[in-house]
JSON list of C-alpha atoms in Angstrom, two decimals:
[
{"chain": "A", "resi": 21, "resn": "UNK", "atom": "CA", "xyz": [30.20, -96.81, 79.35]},
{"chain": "A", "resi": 22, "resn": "UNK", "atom": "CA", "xyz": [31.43, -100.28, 78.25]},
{"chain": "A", "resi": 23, "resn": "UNK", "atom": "CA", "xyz": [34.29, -100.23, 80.86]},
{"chain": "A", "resi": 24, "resn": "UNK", "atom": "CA", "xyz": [31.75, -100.08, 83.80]},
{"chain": "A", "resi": 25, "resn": "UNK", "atom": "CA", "xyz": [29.43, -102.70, 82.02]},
{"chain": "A", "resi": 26, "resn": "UNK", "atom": "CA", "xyz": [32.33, -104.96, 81.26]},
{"chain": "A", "resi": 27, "resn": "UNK", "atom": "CA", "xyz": [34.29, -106.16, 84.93]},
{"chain": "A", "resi": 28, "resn": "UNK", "atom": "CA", "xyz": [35.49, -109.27, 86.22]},
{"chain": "A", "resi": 29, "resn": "UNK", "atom": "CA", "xyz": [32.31, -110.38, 87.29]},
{"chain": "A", "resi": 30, "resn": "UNK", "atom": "CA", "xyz": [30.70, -110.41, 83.87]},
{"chain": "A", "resi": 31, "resn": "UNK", "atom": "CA", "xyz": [33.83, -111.19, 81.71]},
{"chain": "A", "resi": 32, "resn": "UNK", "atom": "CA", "xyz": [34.22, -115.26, 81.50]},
{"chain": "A", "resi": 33, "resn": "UNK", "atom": "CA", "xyz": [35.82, -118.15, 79.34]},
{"chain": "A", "resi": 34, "resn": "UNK", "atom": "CA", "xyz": [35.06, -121.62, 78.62]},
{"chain": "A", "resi": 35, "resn": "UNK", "atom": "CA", "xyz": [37.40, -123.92, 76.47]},
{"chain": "A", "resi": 36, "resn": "UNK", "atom": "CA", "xyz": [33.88, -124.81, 74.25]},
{"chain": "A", "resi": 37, "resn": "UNK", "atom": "CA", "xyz": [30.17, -125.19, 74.34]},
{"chain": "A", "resi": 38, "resn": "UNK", "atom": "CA", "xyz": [28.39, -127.62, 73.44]},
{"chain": "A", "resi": 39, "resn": "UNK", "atom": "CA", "xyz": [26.34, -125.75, 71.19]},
{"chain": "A", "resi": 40, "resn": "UNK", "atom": "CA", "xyz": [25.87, -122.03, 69.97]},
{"chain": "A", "resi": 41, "resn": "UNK", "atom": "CA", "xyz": [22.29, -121.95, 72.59]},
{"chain": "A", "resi": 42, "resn": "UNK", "atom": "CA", "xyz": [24.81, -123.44, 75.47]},
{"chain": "A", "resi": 43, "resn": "UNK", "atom": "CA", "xyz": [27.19, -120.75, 74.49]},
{"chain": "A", "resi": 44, "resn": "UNK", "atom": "CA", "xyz": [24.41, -118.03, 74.66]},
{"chain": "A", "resi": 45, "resn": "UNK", "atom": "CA", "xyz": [23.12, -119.50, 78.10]},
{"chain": "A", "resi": 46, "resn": "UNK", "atom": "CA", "xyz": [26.65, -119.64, 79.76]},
{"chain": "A", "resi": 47, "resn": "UNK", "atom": "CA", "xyz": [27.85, -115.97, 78.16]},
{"chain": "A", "resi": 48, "resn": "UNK", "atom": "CA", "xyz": [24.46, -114.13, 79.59]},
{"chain": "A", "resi": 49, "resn": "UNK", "atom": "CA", "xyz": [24.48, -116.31, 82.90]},
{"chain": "A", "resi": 50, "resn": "UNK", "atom": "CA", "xyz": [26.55, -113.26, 84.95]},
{"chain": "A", "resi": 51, "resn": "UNK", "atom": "CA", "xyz": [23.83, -110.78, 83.62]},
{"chain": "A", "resi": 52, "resn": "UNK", "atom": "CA", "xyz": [21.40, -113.05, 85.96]},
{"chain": "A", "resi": 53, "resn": "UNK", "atom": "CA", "xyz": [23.71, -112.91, 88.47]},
{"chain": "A", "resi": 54, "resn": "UNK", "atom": "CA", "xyz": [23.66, -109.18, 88.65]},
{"chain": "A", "resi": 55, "resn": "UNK", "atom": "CA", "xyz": [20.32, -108.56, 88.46]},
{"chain": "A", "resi": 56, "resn": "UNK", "atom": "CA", "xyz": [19.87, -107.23, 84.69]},
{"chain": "A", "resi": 57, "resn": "UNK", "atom": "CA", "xyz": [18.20, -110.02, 82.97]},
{"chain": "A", "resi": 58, "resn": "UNK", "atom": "CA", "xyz": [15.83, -112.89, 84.01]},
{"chain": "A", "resi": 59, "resn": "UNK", "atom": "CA", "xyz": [16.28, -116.02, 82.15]},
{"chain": "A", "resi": 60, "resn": "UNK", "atom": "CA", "xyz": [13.29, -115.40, 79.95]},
{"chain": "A", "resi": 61, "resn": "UNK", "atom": "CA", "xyz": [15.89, -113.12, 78.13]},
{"chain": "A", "resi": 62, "resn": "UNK", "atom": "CA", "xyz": [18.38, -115.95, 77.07]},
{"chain": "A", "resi": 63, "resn": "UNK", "atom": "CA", "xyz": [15.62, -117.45, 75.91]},
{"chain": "A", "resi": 64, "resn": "UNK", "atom": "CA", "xyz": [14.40, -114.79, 73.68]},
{"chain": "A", "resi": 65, "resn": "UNK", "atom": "CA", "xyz": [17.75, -114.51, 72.56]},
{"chain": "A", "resi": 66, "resn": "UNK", "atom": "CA", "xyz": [17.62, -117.92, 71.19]},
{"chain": "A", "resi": 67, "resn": "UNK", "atom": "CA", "xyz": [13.71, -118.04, 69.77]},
{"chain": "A", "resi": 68, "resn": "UNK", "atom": "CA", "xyz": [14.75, -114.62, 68.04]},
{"chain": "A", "resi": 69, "resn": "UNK", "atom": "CA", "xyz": [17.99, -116.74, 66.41]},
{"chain": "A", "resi": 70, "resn": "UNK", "atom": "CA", "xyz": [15.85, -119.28, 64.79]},
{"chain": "A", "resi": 71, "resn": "UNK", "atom": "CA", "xyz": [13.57, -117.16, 63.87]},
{"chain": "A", "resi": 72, "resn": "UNK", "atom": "CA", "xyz": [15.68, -114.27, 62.32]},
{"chain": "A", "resi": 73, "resn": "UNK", "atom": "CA", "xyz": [18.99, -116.04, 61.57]},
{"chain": "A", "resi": 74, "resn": "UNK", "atom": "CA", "xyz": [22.03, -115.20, 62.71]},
{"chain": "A", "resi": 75, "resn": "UNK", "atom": "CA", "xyz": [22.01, -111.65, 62.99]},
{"chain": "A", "resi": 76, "resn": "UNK", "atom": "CA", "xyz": [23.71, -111.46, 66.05]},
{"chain": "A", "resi": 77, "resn": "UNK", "atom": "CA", "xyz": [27.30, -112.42, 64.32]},
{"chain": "A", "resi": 78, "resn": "UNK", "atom": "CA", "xyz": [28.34, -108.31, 63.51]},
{"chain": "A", "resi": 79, "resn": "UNK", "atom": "CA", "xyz": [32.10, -109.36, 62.84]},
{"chain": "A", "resi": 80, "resn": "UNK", "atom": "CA", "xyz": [34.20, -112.62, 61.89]},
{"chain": "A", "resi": 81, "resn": "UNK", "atom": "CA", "xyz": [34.66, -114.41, 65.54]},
{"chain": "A", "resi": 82, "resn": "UNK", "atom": "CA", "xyz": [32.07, -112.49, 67.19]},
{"chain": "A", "resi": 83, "resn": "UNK", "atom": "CA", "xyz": [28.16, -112.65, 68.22]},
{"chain": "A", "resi": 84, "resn": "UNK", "atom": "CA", "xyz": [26.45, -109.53, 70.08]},
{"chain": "A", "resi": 85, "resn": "UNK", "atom": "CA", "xyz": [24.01, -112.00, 71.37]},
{"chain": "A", "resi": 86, "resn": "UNK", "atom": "CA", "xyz": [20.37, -109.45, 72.06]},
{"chain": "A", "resi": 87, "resn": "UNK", "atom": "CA", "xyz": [16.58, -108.98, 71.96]},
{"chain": "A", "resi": 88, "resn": "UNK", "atom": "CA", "xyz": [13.87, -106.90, 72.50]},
{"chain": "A", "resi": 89, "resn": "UNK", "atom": "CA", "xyz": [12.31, -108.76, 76.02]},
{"chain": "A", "resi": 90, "resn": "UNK", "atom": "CA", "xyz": [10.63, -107.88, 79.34]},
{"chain": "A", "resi": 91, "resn": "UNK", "atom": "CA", "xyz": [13.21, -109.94, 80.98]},
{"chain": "A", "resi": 92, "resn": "UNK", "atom": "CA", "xyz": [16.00, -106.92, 81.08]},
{"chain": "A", "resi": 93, "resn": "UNK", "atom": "CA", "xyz": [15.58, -105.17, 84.23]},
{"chain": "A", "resi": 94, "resn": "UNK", "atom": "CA", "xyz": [19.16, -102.82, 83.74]},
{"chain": "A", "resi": 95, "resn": "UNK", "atom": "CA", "xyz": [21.63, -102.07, 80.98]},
{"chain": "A", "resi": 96, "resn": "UNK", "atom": "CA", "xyz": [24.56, -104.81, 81.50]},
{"chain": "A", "resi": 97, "resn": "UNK", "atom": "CA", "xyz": [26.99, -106.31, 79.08]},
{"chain": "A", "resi": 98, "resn": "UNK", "atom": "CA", "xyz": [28.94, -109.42, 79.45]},
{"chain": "A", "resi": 99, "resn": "UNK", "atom": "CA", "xyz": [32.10, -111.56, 77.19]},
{"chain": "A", "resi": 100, "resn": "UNK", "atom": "CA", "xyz": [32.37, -115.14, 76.84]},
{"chain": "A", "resi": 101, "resn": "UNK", "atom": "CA", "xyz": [35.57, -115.91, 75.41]},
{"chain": "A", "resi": 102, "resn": "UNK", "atom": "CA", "xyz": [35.73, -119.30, 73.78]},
{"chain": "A", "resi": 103, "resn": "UNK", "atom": "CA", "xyz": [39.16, -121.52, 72.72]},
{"chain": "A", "resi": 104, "resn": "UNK", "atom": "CA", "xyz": [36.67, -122.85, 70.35]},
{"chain": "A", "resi": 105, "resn": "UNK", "atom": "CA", "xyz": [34.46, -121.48, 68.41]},
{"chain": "A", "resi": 106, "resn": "UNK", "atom": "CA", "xyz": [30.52, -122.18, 68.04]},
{"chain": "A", "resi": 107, "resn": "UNK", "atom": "CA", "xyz": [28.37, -121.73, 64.95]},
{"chain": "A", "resi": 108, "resn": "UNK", "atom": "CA", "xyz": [25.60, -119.75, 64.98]},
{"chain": "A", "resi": 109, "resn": "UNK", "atom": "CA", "xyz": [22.47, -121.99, 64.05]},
{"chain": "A", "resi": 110, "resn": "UNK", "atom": "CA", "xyz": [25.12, -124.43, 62.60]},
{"chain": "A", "resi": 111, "resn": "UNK", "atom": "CA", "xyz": [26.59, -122.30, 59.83]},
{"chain": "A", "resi": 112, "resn": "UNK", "atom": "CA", "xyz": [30.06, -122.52, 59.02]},
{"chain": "A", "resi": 113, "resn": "UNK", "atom": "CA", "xyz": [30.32, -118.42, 57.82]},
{"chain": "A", "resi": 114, "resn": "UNK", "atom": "CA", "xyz": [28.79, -117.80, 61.27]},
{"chain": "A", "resi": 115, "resn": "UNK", "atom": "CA", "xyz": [30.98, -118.49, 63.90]},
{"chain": "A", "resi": 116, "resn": "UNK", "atom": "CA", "xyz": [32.01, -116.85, 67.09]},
{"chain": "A", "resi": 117, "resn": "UNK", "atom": "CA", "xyz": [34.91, -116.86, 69.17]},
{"chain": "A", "resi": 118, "resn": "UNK", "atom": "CA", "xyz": [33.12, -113.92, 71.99]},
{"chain": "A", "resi": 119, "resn": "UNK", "atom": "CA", "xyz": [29.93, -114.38, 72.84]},
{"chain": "A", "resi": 120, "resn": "UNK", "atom": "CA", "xyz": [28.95, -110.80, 73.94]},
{"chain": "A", "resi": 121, "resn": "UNK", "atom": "CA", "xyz": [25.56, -110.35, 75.34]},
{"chain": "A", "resi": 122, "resn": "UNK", "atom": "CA", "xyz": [23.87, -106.49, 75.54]},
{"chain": "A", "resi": 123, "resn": "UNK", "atom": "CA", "xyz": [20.72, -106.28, 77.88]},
{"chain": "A", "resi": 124, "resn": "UNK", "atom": "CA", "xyz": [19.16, -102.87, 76.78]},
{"chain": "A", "resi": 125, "resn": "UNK", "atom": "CA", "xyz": [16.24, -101.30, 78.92]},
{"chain": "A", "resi": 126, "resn": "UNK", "atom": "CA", "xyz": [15.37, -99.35, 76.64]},
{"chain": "A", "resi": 127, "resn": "UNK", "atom": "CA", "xyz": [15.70, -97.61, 72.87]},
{"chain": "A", "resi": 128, "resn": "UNK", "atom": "CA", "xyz": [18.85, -95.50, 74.34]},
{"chain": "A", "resi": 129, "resn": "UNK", "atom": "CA", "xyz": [20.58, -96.21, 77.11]},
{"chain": "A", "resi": 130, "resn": "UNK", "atom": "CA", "xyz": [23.16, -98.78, 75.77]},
{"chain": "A", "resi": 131, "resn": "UNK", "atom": "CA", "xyz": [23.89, -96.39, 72.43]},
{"chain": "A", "resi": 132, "resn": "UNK", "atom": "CA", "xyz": [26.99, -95.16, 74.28]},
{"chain": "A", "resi": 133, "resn": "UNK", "atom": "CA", "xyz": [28.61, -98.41, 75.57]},
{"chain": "A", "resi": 134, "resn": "UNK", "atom": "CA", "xyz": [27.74, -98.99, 71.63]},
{"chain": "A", "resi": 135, "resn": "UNK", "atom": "CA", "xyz": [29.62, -96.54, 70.44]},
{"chain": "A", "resi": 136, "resn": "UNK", "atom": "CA", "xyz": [32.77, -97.58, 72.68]},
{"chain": "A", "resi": 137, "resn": "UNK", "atom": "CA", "xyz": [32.57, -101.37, 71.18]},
{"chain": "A", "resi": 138, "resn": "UNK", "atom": "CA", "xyz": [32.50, -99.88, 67.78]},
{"chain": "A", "resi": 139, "resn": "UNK", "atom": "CA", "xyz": [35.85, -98.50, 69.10]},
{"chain": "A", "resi": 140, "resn": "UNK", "atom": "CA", "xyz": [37.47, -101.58, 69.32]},
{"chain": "A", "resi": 141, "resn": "UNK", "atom": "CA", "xyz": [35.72, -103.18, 66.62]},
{"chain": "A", "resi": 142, "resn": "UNK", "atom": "CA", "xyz": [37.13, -100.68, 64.22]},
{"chain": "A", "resi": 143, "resn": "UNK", "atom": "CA", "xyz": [40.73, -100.49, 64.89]},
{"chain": "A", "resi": 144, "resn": "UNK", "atom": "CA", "xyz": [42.62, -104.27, 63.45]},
{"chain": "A", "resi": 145, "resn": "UNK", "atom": "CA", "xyz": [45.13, -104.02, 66.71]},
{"chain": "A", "resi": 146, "resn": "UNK", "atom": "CA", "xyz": [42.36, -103.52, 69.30]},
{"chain": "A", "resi": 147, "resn": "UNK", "atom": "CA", "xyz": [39.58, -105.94, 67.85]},
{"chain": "A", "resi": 148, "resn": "UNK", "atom": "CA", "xyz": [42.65, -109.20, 67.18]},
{"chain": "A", "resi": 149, "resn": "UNK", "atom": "CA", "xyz": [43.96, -108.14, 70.48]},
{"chain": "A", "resi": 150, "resn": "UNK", "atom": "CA", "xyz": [39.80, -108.50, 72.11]},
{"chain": "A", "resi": 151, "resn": "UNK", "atom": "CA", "xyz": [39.61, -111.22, 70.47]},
{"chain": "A", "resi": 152, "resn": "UNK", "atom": "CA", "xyz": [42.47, -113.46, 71.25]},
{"chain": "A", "resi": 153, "resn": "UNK", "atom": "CA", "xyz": [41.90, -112.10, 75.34]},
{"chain": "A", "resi": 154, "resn": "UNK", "atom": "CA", "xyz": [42.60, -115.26, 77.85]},
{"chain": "A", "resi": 155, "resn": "UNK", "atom": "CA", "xyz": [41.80, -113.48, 80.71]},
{"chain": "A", "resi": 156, "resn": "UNK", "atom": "CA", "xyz": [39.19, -111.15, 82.48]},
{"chain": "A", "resi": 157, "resn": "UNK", "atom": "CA", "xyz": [42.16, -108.92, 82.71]},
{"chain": "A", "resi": 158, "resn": "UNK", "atom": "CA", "xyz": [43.36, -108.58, 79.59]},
{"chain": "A", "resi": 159, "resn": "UNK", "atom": "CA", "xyz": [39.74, -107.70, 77.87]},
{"chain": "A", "resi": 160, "resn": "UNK", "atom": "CA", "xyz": [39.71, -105.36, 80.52]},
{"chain": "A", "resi": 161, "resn": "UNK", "atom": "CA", "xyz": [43.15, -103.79, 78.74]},
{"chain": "A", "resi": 162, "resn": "UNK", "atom": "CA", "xyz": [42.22, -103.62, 75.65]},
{"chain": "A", "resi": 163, "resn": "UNK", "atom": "CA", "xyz": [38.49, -101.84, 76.74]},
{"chain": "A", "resi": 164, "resn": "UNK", "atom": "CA", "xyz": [41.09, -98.95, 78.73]},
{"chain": "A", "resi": 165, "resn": "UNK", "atom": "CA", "xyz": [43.43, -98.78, 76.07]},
{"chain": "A", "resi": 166, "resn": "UNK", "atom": "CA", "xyz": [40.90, -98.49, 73.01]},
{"chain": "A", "resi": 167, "resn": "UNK", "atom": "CA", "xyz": [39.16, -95.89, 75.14]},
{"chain": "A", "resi": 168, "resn": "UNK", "atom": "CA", "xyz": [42.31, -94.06, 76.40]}
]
């Protein structure tokens, strides 16, 4: 599932950000572009931050940026790779390298593409590899060859 949410169009990289919410707003801004999220979502995203903390930082290096909103319209995925890093809600112990943003529909339908991140995420080769990517390309690799 994640290799037909995750293509050149939604994959993108940006030396910095200014902040963790710029990050956020440039990582989702392909999931506007293809129709699965309205920008009320990114800013859900970001309300949900300061309000919860920052949950969305499920590894060293990387944020699943997320929220429960009205504003997804179709399960999408995208990857913002950054040279350097932003931290979430201005903690040191919560930065992120990838800014990955899921737009569920619903309770279900992105458990699979879940279950292939948690692929990559799992093996030290694959997830070093993901992270260090420069390229739409070569996230695209390591997605086929994690999944092979």
């Amino acid at each position: 599932m994640i290799k037909q949410l995750l293509t050149r169009d939604t994959i993108r990289f940006a030396e910095k950000a200014l902040s963790w919410e710029d990050a956020i707003r440039i990582g989702a801004e392909p999931l506007i572009n293809t129709g699965s999220i309205g920008s009320g979502y990114i800013d859900d995203i970001i309300a949900n931050v300061h309000k919860h903390g920052p949950y969305i930082v499920i590894c060293p290096g990387l944020a699943l940026s997320h929220a429960r909103s009205e504003h997804v319209y179709a399960l999408g995925m995208s990857y913002l790779g950054l040279n350097e890093p932003v931290y979430i809600l201005d903690r040191e112990d919560r930065s992120a390298h990838i800014i990955l943003t899921l737009a569920a529909c619903d309770n279900t339908s992105h458990l699979q593409a879940m279950r292939d991140l948690s692929k990559i995420l799992m093996n030290e080769d694959y997830y070093t590899r993901f992270l260090d990517c420069q390229t739409p390309e070569s996230v695209l690799d390591v997605v086929a060859q994690a999944l092979a």
